[in-house]
mmCIF file of C-alpha atoms in Angstrom:
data_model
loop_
_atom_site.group_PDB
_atom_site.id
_atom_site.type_symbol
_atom_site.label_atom_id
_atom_site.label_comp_id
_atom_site.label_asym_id
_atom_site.label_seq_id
_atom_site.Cartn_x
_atom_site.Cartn_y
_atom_site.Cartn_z
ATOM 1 C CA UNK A 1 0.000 0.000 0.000
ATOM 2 C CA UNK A 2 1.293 3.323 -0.695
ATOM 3 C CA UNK A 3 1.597 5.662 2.133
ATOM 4 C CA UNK A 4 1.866 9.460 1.798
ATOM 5 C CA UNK A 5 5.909 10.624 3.992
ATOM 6 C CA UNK A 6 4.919 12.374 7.118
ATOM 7 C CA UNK A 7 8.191 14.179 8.400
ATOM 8 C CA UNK A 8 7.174 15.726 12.370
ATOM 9 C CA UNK A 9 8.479 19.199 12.705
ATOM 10 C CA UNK A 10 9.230 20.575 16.252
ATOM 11 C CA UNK A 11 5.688 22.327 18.083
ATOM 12 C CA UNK A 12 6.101 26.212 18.060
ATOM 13 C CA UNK A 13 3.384 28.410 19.073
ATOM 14 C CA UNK A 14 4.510 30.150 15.519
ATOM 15 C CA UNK A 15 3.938 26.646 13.226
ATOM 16 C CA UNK A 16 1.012 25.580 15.679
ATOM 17 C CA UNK A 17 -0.721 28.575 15.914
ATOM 18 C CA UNK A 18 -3.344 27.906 12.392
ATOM 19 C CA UNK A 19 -4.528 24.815 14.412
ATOM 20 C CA UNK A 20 -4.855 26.304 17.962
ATOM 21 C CA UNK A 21 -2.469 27.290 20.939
ATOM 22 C CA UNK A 22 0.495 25.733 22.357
ATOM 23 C CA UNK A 23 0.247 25.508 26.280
ATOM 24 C CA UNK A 24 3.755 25.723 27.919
ATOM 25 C CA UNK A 25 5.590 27.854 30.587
ATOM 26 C CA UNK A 26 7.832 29.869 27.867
ATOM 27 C CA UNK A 27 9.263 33.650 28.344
ATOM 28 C CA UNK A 28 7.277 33.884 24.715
ATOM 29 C CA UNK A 29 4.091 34.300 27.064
ATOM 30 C CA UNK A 30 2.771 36.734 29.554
ATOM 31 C CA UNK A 31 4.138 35.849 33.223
ATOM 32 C CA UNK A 32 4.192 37.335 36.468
ATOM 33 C CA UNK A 33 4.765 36.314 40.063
ATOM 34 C CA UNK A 34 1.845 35.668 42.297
ATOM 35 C CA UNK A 35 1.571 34.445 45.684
ATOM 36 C CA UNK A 36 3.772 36.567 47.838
ATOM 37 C CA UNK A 37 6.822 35.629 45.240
ATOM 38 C CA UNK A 38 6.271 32.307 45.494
ATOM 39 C CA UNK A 39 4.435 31.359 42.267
ATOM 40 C CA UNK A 40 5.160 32.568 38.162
ATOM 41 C CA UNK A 41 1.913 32.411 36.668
ATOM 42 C CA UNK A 42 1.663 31.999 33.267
ATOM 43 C CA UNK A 43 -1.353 33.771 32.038
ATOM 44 C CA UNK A 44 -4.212 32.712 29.719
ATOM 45 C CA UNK A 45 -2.228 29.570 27.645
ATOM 46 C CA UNK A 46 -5.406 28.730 25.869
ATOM 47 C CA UNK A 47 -8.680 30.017 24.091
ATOM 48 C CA UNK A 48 -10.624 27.438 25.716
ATOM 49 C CA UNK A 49 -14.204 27.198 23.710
ATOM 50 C CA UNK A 50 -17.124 25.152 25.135
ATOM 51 C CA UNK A 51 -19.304 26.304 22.472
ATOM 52 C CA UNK A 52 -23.162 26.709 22.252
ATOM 53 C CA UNK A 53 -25.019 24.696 24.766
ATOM 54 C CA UNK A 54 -21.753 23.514 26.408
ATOM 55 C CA UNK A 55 -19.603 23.048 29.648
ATOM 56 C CA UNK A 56 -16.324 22.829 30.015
ATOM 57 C CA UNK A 57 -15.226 19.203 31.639
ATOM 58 C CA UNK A 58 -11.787 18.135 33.052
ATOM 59 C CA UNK A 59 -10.357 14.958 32.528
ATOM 60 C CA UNK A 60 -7.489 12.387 32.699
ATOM 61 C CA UNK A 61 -6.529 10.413 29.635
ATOM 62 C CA UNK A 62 -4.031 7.734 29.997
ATOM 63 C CA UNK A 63 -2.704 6.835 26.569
ATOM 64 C CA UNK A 64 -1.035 4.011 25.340
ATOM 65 C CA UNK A 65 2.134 3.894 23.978
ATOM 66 C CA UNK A 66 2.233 3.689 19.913
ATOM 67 C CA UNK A 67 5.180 2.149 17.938
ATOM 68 C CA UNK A 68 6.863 4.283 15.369
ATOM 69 C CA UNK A 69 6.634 3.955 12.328
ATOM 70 C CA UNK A 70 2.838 4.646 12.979
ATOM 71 C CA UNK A 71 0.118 4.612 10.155
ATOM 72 C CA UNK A 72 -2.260 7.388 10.001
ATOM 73 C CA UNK A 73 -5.721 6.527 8.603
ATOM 74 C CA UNK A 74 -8.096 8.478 10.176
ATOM 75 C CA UNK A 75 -8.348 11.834 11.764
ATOM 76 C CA UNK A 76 -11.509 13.440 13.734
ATOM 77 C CA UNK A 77 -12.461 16.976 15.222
ATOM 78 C CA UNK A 78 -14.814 18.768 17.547
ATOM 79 C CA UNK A 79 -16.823 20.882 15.860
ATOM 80 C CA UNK A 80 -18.283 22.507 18.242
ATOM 81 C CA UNK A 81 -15.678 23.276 20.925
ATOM 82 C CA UNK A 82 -11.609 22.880 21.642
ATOM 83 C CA UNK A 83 -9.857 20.069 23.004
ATOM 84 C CA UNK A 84 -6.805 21.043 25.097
ATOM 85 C CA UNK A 85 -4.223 18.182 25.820
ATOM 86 C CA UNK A 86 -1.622 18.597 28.621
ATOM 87 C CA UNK A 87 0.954 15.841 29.303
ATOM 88 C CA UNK A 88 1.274 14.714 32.993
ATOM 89 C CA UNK A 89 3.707 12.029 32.535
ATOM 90 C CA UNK A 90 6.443 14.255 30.995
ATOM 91 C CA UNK A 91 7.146 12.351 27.982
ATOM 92 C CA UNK A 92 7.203 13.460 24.601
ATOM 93 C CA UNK A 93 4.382 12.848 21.781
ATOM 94 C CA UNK A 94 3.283 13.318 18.713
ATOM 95 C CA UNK A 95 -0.015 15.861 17.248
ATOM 96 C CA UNK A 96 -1.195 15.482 13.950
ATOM 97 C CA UNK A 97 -3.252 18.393 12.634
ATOM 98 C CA UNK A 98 -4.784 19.264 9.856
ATOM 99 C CA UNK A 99 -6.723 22.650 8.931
ATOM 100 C CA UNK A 100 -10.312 22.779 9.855
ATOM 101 C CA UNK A 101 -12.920 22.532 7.030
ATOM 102 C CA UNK A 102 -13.051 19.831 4.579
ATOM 103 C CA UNK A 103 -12.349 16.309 5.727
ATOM 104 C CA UNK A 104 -8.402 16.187 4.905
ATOM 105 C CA UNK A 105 -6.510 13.862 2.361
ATOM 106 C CA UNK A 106 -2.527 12.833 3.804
ATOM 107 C CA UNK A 107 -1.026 15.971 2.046
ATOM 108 C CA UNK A 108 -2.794 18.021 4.653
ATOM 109 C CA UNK A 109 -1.449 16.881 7.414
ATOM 110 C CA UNK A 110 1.118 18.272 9.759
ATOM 111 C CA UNK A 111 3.069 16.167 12.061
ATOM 112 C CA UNK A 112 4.193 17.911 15.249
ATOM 113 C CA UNK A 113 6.828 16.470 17.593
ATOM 114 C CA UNK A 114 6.209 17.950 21.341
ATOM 115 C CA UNK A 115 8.416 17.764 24.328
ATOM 116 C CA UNK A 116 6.871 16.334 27.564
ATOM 117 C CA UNK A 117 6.379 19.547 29.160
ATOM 118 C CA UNK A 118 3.945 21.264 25.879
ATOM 119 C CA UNK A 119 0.342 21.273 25.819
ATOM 120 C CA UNK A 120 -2.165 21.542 22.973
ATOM 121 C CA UNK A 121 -5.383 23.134 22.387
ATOM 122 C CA UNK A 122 -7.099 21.877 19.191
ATOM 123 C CA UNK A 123 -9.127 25.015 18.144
ATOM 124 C CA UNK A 124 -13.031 23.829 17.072
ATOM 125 C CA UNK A 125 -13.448 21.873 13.807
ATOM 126 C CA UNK A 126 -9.487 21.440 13.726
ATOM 127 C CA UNK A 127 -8.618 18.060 12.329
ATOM 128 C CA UNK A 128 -6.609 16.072 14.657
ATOM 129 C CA UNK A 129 -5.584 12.462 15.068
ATOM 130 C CA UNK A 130 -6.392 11.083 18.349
ATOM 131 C CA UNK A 131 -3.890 10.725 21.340
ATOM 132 C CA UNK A 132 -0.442 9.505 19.932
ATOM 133 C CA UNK A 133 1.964 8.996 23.355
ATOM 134 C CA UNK A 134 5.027 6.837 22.565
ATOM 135 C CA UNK A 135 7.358 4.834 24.551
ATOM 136 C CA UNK A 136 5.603 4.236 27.506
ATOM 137 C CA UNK A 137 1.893 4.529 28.680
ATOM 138 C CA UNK A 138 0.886 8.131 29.720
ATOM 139 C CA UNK A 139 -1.481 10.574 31.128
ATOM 140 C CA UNK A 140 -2.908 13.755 29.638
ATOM 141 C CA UNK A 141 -4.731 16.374 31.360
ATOM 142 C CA UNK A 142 -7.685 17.147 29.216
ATOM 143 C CA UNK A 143 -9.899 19.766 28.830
ATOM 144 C CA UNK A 144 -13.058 19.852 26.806
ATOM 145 C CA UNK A 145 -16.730 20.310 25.815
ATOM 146 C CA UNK A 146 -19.522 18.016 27.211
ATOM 147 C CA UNK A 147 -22.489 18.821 25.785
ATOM 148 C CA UNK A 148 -26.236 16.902 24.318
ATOM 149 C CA UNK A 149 -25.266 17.376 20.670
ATOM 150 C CA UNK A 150 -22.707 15.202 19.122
ATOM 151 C CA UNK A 151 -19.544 16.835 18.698
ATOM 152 C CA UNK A 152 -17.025 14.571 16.878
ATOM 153 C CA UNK A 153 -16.616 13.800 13.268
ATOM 154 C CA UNK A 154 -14.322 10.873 11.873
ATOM 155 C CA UNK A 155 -13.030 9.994 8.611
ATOM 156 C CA UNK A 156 -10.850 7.604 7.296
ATOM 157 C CA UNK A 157 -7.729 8.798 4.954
ATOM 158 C CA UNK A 158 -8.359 7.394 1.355
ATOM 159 C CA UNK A 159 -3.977 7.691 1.266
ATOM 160 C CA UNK A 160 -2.691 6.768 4.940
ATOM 161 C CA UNK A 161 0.022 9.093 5.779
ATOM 162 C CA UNK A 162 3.259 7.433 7.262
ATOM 163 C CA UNK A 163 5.505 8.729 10.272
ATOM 164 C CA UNK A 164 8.627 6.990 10.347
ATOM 165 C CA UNK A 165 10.866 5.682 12.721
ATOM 166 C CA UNK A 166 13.470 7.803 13.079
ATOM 167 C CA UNK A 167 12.128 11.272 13.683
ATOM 168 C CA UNK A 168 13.442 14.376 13.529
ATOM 169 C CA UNK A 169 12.406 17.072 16.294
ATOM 170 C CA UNK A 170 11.237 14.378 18.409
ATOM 171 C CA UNK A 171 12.814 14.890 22.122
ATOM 172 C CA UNK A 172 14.165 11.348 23.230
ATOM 173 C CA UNK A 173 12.945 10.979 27.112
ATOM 174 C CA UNK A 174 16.164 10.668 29.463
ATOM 175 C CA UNK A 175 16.403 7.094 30.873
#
């Protein structure tokens, strides 16, 4: 089967920024110290968006591992509010994106390689693949929409794209 070359690229809040926010303690953002000195805040990460009709929900996803090179057939979004991803378990992962609008073909895609201390936050109708940790089984703080009308959309790639094995950008995890 022919596969479409998927070649992950680091996560900047510059190259990330068409698909939603990056969510990480950076000099990049606005900071300042709370709490008698004690605490840097780091201020409004994330355009979180429950939508019409919706509440925001927090919860845990523990993700297992997935074996490089990885496959990518399918990719879903939430249209009607974001998805923000923040890794607990400090070990890197991948995001695949793709602009929001039409269901995307391979050639759309964008493979993102994130360090274990970088968050997401799919903006609504963004194309994403789900939850791609690597190495070792990990947790994700999420935050979301709940809501009564459906709010994900899948579709399978008619061209899978492929990530490979050895990839660039990706952060190996210290031992």
């Amino acid at each position: 089967m022919t596969m479409f070359p998927l070649t992950p690229e680091p996560l900047t809040r510059e190259a990330f920024a068409p698909f939603g926010d990056v969510i990480e303690a950076s000099d990049a953002v606005r900071h300042f110290t709370i709490n008698a000195g004690n605490t840097e805040r780091y201020h409004d990460l994330a355009g979180i968006d429950a939508g019409p009709d919706g509440r925001v929900v927090v919860s845990i996803f523990r993700g297992q591992p997935r074996t490089l090179p990885f496959k990518v057939k399918m990719m879903e979004r939430h249209p009607l509010g974001s998805q923000a991803f923040v890794p607990l378990s400090g070990r890197p992962y991948l995001v695949v994106v793709a602009p929001a609008g039409t269901a995307p073909g391979a050639q759309d895609l964008r493979v993102f390689a994130a360090r274990g201390d970088q968050g997401v936050n799919y903006a609504p109708g963004v194309w994403h693949h789900p939850l791609l940790a690597l190495d070792t089984v990990s947790d994700f703080l999420v935050v979301d929409r709940s809501g009564n009308a459906p709010n994900c959309d899948e579709v399978q790639l008619a061209l899978p794209g492929l990530i490979p094995a050895a990839c660039p950008g990706l952060v190996p995890t210290a031992p």
